[in-house]
Coordinates of C-alpha atoms in Angstrom, one line a residue:
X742 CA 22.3 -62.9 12.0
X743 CA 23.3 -62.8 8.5
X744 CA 20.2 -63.6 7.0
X745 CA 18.4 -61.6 9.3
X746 CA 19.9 -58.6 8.2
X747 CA 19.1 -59.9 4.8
X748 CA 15.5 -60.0 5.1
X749 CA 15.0 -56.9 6.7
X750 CA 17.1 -55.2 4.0
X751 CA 15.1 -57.0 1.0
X752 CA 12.1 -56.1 3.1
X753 CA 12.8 -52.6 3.0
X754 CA 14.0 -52.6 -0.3
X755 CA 11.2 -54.6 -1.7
X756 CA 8.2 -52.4 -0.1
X757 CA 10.1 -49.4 -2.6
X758 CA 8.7 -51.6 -6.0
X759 CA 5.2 -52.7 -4.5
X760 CA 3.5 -49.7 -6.2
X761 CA 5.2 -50.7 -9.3
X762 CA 4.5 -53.7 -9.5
X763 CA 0.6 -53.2 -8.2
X764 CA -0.6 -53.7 -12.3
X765 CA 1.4 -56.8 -13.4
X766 CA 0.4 -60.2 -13.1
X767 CA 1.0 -61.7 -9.8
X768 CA 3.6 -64.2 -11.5
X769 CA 5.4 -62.4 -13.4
X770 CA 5.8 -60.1 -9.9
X771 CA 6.8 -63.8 -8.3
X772 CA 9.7 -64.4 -10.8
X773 CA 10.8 -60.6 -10.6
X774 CA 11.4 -61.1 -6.8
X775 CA 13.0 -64.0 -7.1
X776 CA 15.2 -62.8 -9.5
X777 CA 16.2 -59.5 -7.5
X778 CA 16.1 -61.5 -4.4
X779 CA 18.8 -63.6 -6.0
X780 CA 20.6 -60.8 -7.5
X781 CA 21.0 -59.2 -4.1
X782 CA 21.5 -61.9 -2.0
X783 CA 24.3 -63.0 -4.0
X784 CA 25.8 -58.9 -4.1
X785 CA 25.9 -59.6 -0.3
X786 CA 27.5 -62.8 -0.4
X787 CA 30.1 -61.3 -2.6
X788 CA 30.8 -58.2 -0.7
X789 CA 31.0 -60.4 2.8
X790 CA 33.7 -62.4 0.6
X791 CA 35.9 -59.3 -0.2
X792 CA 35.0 -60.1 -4.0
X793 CA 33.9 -56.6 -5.2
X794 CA 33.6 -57.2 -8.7
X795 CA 30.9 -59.7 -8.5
X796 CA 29.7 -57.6 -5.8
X797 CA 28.8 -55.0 -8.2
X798 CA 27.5 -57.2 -11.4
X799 CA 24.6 -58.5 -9.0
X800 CA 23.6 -55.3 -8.1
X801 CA 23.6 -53.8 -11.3
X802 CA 21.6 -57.0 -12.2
X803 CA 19.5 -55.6 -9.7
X804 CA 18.7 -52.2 -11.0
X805 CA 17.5 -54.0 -14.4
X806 CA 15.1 -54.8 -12.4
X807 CA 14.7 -52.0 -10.3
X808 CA 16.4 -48.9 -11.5
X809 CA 14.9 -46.5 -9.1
X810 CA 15.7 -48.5 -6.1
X811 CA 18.1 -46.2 -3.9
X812 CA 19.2 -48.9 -1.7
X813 CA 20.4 -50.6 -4.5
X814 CA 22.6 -47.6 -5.7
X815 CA 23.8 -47.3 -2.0
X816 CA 25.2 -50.7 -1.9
X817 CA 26.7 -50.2 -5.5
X818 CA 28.5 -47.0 -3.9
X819 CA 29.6 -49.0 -1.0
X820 CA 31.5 -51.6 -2.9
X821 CA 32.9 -49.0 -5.5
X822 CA 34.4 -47.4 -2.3
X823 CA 36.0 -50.3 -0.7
X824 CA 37.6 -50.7 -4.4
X825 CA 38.8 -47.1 -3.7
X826 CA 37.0 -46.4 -6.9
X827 CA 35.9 -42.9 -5.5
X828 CA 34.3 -41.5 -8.8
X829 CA 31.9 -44.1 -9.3
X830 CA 31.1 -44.6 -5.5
X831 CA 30.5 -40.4 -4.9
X832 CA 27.9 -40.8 -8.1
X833 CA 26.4 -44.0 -7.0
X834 CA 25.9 -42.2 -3.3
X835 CA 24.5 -39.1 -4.9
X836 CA 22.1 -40.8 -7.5
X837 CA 20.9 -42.8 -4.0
X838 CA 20.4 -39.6 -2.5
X839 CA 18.5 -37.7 -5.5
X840 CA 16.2 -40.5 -5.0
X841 CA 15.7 -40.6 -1.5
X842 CA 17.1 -37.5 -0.3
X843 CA 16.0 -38.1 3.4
X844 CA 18.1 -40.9 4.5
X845 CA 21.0 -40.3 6.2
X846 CA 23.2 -42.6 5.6
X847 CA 23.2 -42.2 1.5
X848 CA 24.8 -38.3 2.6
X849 CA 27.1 -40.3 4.8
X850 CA 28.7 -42.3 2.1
X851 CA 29.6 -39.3 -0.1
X852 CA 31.0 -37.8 3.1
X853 CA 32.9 -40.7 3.4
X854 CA 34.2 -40.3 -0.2
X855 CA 35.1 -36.6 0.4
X856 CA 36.8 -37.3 3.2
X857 CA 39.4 -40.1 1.9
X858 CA 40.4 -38.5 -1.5
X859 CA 40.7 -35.4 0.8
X860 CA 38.1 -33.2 -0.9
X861 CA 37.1 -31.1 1.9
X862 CA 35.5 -28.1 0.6
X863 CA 33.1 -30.7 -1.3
X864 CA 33.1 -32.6 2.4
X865 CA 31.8 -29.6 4.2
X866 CA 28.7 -29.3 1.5
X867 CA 27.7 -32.6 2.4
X868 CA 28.4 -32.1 6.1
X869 CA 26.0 -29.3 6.1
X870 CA 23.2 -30.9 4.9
X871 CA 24.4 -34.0 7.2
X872 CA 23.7 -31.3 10.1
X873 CA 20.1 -31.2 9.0
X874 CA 20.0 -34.8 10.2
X875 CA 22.1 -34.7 13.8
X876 CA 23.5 -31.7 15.1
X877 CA 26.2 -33.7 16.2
X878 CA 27.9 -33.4 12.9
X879 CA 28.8 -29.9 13.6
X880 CA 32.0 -31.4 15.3
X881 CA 33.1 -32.6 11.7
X882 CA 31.9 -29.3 10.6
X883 CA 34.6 -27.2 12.8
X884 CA 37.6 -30.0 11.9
X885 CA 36.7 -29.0 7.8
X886 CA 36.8 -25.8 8.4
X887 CA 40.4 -25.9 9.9
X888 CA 41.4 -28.2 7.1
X889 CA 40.3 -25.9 4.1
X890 CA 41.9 -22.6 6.4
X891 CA 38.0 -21.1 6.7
X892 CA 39.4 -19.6 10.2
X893 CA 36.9 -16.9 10.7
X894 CA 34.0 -19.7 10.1
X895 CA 35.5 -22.1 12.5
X896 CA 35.6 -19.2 15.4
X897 CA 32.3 -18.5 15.2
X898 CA 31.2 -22.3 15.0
X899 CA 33.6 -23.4 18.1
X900 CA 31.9 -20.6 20.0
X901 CA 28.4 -21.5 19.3
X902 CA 29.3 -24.9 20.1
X903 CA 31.5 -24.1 22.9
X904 CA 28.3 -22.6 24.4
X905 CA 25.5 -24.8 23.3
X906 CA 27.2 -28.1 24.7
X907 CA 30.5 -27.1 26.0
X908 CA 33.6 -27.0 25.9
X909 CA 36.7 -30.0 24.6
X910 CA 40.2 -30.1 23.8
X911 CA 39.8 -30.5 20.3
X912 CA 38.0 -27.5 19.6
X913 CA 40.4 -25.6 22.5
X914 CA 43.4 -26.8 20.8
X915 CA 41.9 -25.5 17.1
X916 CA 40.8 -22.2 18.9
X917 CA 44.3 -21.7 20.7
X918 CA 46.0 -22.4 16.8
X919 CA 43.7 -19.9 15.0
X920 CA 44.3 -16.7 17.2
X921 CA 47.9 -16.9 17.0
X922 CA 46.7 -14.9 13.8
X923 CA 46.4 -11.6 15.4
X924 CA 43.5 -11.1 13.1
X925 CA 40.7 -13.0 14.6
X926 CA 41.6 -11.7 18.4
X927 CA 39.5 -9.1 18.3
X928 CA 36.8 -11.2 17.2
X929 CA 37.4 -13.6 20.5
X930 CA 37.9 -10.6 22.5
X931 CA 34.5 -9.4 21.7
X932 CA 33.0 -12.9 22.0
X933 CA 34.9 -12.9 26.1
X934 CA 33.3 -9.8 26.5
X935 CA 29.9 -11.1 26.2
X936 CA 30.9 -14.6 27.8
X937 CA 31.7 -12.8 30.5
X938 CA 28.5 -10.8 31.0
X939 CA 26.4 -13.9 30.3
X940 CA 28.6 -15.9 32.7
X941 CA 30.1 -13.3 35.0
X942 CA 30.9 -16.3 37.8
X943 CA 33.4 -18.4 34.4
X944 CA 36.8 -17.6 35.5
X945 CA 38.4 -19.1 32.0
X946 CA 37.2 -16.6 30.3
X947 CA 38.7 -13.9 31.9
X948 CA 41.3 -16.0 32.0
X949 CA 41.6 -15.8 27.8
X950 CA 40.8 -11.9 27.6
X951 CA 43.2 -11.2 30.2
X952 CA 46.0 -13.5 28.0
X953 CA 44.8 -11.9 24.7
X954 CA 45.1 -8.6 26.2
X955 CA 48.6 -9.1 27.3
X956 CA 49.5 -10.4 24.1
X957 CA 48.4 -7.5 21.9
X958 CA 50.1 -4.9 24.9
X959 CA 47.2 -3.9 26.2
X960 CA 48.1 -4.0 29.9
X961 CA 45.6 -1.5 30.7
X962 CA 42.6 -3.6 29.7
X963 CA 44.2 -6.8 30.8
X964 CA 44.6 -5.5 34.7
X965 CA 41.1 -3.8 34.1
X966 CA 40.1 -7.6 33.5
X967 CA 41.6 -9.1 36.5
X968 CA 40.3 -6.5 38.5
X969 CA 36.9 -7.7 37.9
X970 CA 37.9 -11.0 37.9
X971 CA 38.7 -10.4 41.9
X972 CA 35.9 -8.6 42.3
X973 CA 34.0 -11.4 41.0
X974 CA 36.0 -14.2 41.9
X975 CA 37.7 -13.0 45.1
X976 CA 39.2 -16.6 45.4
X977 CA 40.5 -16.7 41.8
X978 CA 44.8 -17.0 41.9
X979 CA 44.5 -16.2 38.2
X980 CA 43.4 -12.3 38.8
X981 CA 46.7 -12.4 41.5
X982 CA 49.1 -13.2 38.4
X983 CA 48.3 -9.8 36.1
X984 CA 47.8 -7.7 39.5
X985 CA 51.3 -8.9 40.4
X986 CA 52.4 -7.5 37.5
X987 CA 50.3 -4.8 37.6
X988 CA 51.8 -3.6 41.3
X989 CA 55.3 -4.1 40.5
X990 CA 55.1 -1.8 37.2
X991 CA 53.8 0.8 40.1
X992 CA 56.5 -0.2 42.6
X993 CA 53.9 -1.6 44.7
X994 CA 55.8 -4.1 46.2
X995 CA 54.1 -4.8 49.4
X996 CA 50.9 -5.5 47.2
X997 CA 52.8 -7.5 44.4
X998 CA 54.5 -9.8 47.5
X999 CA 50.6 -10.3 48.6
X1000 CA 49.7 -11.2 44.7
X1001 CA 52.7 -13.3 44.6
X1002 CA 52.9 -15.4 47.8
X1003 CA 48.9 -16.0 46.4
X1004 CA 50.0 -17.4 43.5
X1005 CA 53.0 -19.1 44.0
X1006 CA 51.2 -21.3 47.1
X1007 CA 48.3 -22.3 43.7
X1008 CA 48.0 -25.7 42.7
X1009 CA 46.1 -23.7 39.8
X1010 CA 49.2 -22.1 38.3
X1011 CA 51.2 -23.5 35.9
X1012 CA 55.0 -23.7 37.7
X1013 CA 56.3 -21.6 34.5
X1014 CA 54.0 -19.2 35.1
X1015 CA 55.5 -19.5 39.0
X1016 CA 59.0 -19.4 38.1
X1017 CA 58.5 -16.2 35.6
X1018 CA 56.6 -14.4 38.8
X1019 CA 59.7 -15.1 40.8
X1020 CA 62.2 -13.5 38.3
X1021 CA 60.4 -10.7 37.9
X1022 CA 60.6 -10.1 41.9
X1023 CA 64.3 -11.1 42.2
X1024 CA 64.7 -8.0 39.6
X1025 CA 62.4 -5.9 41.5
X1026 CA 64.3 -6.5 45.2
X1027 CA 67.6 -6.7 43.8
X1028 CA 67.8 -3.4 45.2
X1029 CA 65.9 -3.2 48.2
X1030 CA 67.0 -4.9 51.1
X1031 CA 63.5 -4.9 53.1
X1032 CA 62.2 -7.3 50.2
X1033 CA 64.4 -10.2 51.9
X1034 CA 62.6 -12.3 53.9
X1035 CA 59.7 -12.2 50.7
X1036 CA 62.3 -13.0 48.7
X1037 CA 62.9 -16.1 51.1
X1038 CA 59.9 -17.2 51.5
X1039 CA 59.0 -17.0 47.8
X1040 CA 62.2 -19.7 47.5
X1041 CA 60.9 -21.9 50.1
X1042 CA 57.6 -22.7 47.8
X1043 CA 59.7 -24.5 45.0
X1044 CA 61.9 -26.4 48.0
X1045 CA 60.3 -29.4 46.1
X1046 CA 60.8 -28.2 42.3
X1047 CA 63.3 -31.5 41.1
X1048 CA 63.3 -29.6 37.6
X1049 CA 64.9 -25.9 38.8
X1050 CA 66.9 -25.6 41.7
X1051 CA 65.7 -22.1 42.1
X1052 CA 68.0 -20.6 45.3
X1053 CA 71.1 -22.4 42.9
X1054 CA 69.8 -20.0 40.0
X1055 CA 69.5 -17.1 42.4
X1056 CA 72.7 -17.5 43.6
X1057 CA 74.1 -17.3 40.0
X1058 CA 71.8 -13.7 39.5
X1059 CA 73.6 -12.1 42.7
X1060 CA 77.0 -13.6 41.2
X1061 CA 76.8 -11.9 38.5
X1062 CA 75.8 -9.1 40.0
X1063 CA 79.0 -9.2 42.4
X1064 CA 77.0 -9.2 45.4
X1065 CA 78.6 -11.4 47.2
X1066 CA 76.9 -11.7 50.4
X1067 CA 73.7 -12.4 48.6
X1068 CA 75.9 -15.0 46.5
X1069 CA 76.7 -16.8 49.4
X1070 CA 73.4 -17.2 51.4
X1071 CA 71.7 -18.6 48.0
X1072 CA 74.6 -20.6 47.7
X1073 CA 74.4 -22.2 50.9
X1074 CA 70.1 -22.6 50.9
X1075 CA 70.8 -24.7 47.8
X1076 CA 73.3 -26.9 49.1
X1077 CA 71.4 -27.6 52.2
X1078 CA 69.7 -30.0 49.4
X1079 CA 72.5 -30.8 47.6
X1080 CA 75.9 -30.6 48.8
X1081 CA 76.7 -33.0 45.4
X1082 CA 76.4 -30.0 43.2
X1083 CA 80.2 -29.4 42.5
X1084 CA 79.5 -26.4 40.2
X1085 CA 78.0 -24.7 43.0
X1086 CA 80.3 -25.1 45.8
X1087 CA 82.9 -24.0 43.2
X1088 CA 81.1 -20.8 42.4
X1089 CA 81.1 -20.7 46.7
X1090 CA 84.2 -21.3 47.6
X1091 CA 84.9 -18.3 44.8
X1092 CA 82.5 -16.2 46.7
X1093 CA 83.9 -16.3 49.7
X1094 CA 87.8 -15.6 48.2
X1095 CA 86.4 -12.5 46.9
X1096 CA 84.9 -11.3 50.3
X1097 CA 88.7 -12.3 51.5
X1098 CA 87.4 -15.0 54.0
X1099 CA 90.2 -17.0 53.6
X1100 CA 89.1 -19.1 56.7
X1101 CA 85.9 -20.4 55.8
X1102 CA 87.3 -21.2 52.0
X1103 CA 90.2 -23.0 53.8
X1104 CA 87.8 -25.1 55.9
X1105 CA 85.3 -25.6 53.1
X1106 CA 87.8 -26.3 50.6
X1107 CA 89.9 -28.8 52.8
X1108 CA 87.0 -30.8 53.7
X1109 CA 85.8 -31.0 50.2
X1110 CA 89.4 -32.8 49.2
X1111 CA 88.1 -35.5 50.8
X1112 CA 85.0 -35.4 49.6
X1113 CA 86.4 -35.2 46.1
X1114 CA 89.8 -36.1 46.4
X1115 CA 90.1 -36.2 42.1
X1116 CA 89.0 -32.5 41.7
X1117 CA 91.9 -30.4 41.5
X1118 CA 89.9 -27.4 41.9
X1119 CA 89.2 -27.8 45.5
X1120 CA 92.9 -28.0 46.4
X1121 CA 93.8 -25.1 44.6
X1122 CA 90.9 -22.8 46.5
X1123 CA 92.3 -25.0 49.5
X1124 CA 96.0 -23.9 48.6
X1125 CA 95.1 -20.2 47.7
X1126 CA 93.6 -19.7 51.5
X1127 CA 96.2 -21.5 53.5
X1128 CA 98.8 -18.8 51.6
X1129 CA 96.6 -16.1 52.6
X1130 CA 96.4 -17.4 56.0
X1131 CA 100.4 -17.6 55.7
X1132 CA 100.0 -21.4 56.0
X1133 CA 102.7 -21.8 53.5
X1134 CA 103.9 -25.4 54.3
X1135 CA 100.3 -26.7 54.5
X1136 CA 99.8 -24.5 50.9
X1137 CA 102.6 -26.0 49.4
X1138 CA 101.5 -29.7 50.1
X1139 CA 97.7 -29.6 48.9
X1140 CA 98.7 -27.8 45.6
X1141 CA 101.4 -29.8 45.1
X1142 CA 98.7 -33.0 45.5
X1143 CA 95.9 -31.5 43.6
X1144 CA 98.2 -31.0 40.4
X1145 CA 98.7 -34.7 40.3
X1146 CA 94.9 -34.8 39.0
X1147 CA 95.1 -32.1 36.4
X1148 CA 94.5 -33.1 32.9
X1149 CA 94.3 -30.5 29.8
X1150 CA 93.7 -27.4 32.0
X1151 CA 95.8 -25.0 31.0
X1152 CA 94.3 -22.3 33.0
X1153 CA 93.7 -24.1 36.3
X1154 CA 97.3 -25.1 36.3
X1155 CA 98.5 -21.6 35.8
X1156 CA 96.9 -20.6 39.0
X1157 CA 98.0 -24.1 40.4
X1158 CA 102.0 -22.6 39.9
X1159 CA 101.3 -19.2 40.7
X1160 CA 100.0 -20.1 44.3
X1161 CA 103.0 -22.6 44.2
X1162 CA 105.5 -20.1 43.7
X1163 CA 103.6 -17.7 46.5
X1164 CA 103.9 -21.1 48.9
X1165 CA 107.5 -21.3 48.6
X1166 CA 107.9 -17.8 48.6
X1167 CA 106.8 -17.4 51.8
X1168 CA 108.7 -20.9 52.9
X1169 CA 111.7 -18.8 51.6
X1170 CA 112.9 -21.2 48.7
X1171 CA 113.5 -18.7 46.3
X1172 CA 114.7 -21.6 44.1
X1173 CA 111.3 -23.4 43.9
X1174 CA 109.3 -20.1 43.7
X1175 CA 111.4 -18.7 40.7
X1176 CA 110.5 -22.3 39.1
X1177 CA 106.9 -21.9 39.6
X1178 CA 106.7 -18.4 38.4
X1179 CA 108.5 -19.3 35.3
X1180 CA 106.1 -22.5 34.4
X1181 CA 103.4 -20.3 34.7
X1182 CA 104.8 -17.4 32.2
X1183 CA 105.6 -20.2 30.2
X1184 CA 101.5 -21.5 30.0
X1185 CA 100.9 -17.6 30.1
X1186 CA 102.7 -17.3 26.7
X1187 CA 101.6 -20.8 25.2
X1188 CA 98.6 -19.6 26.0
X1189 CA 98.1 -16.3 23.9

């Protein structure tokens, strides 16, 4: 195979001096193919060897003999490159193409030289010219433009591209980097403006204007956008996430629980885009009671989310909010899942004391002792309720057990001797409850 690609190279390079050589004699044309046969042979032989150096002395052998031979200065380039010897392989490449300037592949090896000492504003001369040859090259084109910052260049060559042949992640991922500049949006808005004409059925790109839109606060525009995206695209969940936000900024909340349950039952939609929906309703209906069945049923689509337990996170809203009924039934939908989650049936069992249903945290908090007989926490909600429920005896023996597993918690054990002292209180050992009331001024004062 070796020598094959031998011949056919000397062929080619041969034919170059034939015109030359047309007045000599024919011998003295013999002996100067021989020699340059030699000469190049041997520059092969060399290169396949690794050994650059003599590599290079048989070509330049070679051009003694033939010094307008571009072939010649192509391998010369070659070898000088593979030295990293990038000054004399670039001029060796460019004297090649000053002689020949139509093959390709003498442009490709200064490209090659551009590209590994870095030099890619010379790299994108030579990359235009390579263009000439395959369009293909216009690919290399955008990634040089990125490199030397030419963002404005690099928009308008993704877009051709992107509608000549399409689009790919690479140029998606450049496009996506260059209009975080807020200075070339308008530019792609204008450009999604007439993709959108051209190609009124594309949902992506109403997709992007609608996104640039929102970014620059132009809400107006981007709900003018998904309006003809519906109209358009009647299908499309991506129009339902802007209306959505669109109807809720209008209290339009039969409409926005339409957009949402749309959206939200999407294998389109990203689940961030999903969860951020659902925060913005639980704000909206945190008010209005006839929401609560939506607000349900918007829940029950992330039943199978393993990365947000989204009724737990509910829960904590209405917690925070003090509205304790709500509190409770997102409590309990969570734990219907996972009755493990200790933080949770903490936050419950708190809940419920508040709303003074010392019952149900007494029967909750009992049966979660033995559950999790080390948590000292469920035998102090278990202790509080049996006092409440004047079960003093019953009181006094689960605190009195749970503060055997205390360890470094100050405040837990205050509330551990307070409820202590109420227990024998009501037992009527005034003894023991003065006892327990004075540990926990004590911790009170070590406390502060």
């Amino acid at each position: 195979m070796k020598q094959l690609i031998f011949v056919t190279m000397l062929a080619l390079i041969l034919g170059q001096s034939i015109t030359v050589q047309a007045q000599k004699e024919p011998d003295d044309i013999a002996l100067a193919n021989d020699d340059f046969e030699n000469a190049f042979y041997e520059s092969l032989l060399q290169k396949g060897i690794e050994n650059y150096d003599k590599a290079i002395t048989a070509l330049q052998k070679c051009l003694q003999l033939q010094p307008q031979n571009a072939t010649i200065y192509f391998e010369l380039g070659k070898n000088y490159l593979a030295q990293k010897n990038y000054k004399l392989a670039y001029e060796s490449f460019e004297k090649a193409t000053s002689i020949n300037p139509k093959n390709k592949w003498f442009w490709v090896g200064m490209y090659d030289v551009c590209y590994e000492t870095k030099d890619y504003a010379q790299a994108i001369v030579i990359v235009t010219k390579l263009v000439e040859f395959k369009k293909d090259y216009e690919e290399d084109l955008v990634s040089l433009y990125m490199n030397t910052q030419q963002y404005d260049k690099a928009l308008e060559l993704i877009n051709k591209l992107n509608d000549n042949v399409g689009k790919s992640d690479m140029r998606d991922n450049y496009k996506l980097q260059i209009l975080r500049d807020s200075k070339y949006q308008n530019v792609e808005k204008d450009n999604l403006i007439a993709q959108i004409k051209k190609f009124p059925k594309e949902e992506a790109n109403y997709v992007a204007l609608i996104y640039l839109y929102s970014e620059s606060n132009q809400e107006e525009k981007a709900i003018e956008i998904a309006k003809k995206l519906e109209v358009e695209i009647p299908t499309s969940d991506w129009a339902q996430v802007n209306l959505f936000k669109y109807y809720l900024n209008h209290n339009d909340g039969n409409n926005a629980v339409k957009s949402m349950n749309l959206v939200l039952a999407s294998n389109k939609i990203d689940n961030k885009i999903k969860h951020r929906m659902l925060n913005e309703f639980l704000i909206f209906v945190k008010d209005k009671p006839e929401f609560d069945k939506d607000l349900e049923k918007a829940i029950s689509y992330f039943d199978a989310d393993k990365d947000i337990k989204v009724a737990k996170e509910i829960g904590k809203f209405y917690h925070t909010k003090k509205n304790w009924d709500k509190a409770i039934q997102y409590y309990e939908m969570h734990l219907k899942t996972d009755a493990d989650d200790v933080e949770i049936q903490l936050l419950l069992l708190q809940a419920y004391t508040e709303k003074a249903q010392f019952d149900v945290v007494a029967k909750k908090s009992e049966s979660l002792t033995e559950r999790f007989p080390l948590l000292p926490q469920f035998y102090y909600y278990a202790g509080l309720a049996n006092n409440q429920l004047k079960n003093f005896k019953k009181a006094a023996n689960l605190l009195e057990l749970g503060m055997d597993y205390l360890v470094d918690d100050v405040a837990t054990e205050i509330n551990f001797n307070i409820q202590l002292g109420e227990a024998y209180s009501g037992l009527g050992d005034v003894k023991k409850k003065e006892s327990y009331f004075a540990k926990a001024e004590k911790l009170l004062k070590q406390k502060k």
